[in-house]
Coordinates of C-alpha atoms and ligand atoms in Angstrom, one line a residue:
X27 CA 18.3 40.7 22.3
X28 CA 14.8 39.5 21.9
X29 CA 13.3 38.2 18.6
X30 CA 11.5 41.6 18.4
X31 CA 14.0 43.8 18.2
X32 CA 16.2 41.7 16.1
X33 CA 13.3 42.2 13.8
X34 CA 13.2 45.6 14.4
X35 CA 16.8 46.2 13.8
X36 CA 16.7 44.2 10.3
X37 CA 13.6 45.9 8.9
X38 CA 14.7 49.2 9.7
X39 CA 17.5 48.8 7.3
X40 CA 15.5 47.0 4.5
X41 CA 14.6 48.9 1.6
X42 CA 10.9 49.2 0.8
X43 CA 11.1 46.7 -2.4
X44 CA 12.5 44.1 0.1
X45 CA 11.0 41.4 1.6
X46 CA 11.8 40.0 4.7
X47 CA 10.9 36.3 5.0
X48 CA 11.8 35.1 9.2
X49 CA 13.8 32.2 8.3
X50 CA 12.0 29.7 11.6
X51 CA 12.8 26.5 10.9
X52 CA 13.4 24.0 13.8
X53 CA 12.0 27.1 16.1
X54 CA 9.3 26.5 18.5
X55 CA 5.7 27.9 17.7
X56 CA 6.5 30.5 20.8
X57 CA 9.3 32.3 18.7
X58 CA 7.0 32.1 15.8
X59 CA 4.2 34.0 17.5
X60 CA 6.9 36.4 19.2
X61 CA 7.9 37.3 15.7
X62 CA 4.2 37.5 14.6
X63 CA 3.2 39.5 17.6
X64 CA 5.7 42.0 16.3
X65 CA 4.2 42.2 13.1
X66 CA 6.1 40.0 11.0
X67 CA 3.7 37.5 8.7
X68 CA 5.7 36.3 6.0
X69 CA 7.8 32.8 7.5
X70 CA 10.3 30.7 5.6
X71 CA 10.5 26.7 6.4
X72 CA 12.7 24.2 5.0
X73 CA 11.0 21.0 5.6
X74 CA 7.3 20.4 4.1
X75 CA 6.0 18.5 7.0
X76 CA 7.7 21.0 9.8
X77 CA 5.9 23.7 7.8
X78 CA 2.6 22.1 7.5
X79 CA 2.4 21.7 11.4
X80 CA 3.0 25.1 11.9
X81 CA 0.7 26.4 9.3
X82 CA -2.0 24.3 11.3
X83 CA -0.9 26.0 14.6
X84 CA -0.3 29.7 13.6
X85 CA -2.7 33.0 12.7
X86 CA -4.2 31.6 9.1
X87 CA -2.9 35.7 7.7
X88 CA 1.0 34.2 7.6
X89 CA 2.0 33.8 4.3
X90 CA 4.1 30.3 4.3
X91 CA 7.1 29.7 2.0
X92 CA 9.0 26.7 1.2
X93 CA 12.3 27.6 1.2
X94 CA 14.1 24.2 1.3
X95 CA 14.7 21.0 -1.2
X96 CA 11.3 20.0 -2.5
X97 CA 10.5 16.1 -2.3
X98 CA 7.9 15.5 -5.5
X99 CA 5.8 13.2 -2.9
X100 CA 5.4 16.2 0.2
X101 CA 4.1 18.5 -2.4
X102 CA 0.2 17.3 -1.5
X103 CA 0.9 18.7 2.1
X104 CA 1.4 22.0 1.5
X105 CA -0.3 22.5 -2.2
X106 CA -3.6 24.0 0.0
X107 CA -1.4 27.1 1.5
X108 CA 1.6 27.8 0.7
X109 CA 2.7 31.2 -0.8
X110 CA 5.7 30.8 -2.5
X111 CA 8.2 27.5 -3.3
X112 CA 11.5 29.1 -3.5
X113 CA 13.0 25.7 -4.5
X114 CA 12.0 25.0 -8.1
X115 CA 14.4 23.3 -10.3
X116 CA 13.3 20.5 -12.4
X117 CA 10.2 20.0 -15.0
X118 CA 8.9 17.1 -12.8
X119 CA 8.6 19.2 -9.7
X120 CA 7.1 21.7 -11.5
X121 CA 4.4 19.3 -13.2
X122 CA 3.9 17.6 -9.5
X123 CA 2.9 21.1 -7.6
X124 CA 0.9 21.6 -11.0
X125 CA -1.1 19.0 -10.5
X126 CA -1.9 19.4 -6.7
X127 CA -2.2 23.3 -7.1
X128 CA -4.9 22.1 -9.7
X129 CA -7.5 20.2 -6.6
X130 CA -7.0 23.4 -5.3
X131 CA -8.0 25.0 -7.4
X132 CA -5.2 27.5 -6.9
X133 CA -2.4 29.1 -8.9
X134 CA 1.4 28.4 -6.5
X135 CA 3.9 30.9 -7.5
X136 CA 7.6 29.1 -7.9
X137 CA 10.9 30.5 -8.0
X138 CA 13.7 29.1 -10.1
X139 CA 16.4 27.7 -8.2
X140 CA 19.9 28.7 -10.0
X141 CA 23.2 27.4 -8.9
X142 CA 25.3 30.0 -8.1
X143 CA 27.4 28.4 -5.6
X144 CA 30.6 26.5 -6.8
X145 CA 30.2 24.1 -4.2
X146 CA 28.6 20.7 -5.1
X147 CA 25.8 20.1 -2.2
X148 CA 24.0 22.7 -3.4
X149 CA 20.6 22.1 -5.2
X150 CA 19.4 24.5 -8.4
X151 CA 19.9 24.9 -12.1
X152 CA 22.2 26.7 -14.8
X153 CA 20.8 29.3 -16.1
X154 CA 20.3 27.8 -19.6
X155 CA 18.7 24.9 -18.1
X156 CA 16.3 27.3 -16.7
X157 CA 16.1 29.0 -19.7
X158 CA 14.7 25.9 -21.3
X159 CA 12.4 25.2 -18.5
X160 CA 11.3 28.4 -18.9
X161 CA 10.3 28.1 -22.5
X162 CA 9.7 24.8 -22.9
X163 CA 6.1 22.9 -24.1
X164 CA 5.9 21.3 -20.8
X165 CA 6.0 24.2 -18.6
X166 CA 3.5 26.2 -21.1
X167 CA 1.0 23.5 -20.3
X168 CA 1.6 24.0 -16.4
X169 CA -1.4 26.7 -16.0
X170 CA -1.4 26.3 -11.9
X171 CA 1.8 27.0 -12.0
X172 CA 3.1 30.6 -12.4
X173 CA 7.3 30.8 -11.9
X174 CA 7.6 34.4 -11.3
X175 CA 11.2 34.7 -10.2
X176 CA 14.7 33.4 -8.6
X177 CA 16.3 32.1 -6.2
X178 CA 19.7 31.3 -4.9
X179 CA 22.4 30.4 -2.3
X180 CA 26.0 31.7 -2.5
X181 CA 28.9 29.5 -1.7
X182 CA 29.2 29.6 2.4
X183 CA 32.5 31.5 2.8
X184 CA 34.0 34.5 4.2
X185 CA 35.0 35.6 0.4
X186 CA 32.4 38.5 0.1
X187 CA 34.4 38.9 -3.6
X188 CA 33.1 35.3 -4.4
X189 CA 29.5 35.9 -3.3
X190 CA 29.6 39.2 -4.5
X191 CA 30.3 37.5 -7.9
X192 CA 27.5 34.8 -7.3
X193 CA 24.7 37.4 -6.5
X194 CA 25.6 39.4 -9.6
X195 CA 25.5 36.3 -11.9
X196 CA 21.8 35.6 -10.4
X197 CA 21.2 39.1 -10.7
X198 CA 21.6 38.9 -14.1
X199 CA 20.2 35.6 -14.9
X200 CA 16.9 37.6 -13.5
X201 CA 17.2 40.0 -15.9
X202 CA 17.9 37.7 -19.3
X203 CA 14.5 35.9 -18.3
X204 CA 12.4 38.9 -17.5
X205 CA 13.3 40.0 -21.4
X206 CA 11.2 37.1 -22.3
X207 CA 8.8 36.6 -18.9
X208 CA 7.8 40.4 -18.1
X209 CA 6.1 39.1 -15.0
X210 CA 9.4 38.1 -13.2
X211 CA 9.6 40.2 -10.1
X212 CA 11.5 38.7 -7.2
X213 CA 15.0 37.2 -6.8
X214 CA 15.3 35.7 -3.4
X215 CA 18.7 35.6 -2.2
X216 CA 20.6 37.2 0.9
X217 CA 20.9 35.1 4.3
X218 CA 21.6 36.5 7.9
X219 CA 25.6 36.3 6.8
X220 CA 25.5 38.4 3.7
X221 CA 21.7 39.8 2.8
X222 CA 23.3 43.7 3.1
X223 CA 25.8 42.6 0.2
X224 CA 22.4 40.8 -1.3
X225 CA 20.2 43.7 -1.3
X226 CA 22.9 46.1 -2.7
X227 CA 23.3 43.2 -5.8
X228 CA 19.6 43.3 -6.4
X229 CA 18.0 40.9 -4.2
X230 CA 14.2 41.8 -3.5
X231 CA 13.7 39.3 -1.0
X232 CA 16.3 37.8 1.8
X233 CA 15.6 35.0 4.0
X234 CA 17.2 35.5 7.0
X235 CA 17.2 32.7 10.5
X236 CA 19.4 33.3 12.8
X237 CA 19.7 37.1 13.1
X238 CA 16.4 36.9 14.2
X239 CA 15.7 33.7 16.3
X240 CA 18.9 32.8 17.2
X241 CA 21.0 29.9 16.5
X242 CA 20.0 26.5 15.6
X243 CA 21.1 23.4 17.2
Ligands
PLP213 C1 18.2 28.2 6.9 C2 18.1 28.9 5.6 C3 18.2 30.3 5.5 C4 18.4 31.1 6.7 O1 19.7 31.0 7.2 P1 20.4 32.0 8.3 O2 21.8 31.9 8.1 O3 19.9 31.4 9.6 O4 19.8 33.3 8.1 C5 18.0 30.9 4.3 N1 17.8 30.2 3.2 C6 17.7 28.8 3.2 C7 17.4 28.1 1.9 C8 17.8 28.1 4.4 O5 17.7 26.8 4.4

């Protein structure tokens, strides 16, 4: 099927208060403007430097976010554009794209990323790390910096108990923080293997590759 209708077919089961961000890294620019002839804007890269490229080459209405493991030095690159970094989860990253957001002259909006997975590779915080994070004296002082949600990846397996049980714990990690940070509006969670299951835990916005471009080498 072509990248259009894959589209086609995902958003037309998406509830309105979800966000689809077209998962396109390692994808040619072609798929990219096959998926943004057909409407879609929002796009989801995983490497700063694959992402910046692109941004140079594409329609200057797609909204770009870092989905990926944030390097502290690539955050000049994409401090000029880019929508959202789904990837947050220490103080010093959060100070860095602070201080480039500021020669912008721009506010970035961050997601927290929480550890949910039981598996070890994964990158992101406990949820009373974040909770500290998200109070603390340092992040106060970070005003180009606004953190207005979470994200998350469940443990790759065909246990939908286990991620089940993962997207309800970041569910309600979302939920503890908003008591205290009204503003909190997204969790980003939900890939092309489980974003139904996602959605019906909460998410508000899935990142999803494959179902729509294909598979990656
Ligand atoms: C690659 C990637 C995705 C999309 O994965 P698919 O299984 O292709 O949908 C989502 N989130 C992150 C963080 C990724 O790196």
């Amino acid at each position: 099927m072509s990248i259009e209708q894959n589209l086609q077919n995902i958003k037309s089961t998406l509830p309105k208060h979800v966000t689809l961000v077209a998962v396109s890294k390692t994808k040619p620019l072609s798929d990219l403007m096959e998926a943004y002839n057909a409407g879609q804007r929002v796009f989801g890269e995983n490497k700063i430097q694959e992402m910046t490229e692109k941004h140079e080459d594409m329609p200057k209405d797609v909204e770009w976010h870092m989905i990926g493991h944030v390097q502290r030095n690539k955050v000049k690159y994409m401090a000029s554009f880019v929508h959202l970094i789904h990837g947050v989860d220490n103080i010093k990253l959060l100070d860095e794209i602070n201080k480039q957001a500021m020669k912008h002259n721009r506010v970035i909006d961050c997601l927290i990323q929480i550890k949910i997975a039981t598996e070890d590779t994964k990158f992101g915080m406990s949820v009373s790390d974040a909770k500290s994070l998200l109070s603390s004296k340092p992040y106060a002082e970070c005003s180009n910096v606004n953190i207005v949600g979470v994200m998350g990846m469940a443990t790759f397996t065909d246990d939908k108990d286990k991620v089940k049980e993962e997207f309800i714990t970041l569910k309600n990690a979302f939920n503890t923080f908003k008591e205290n940070h009204p503003t909190f509006k997204i969790i980003s969670m939900g890939m092309s293997g489980d974003y139904q299951l996602a959605i019906d835990c909460g998410s508000t916005m899935i990142r999803v590759g494959s179902s729509i471009f294909g598979l990656r080498n």
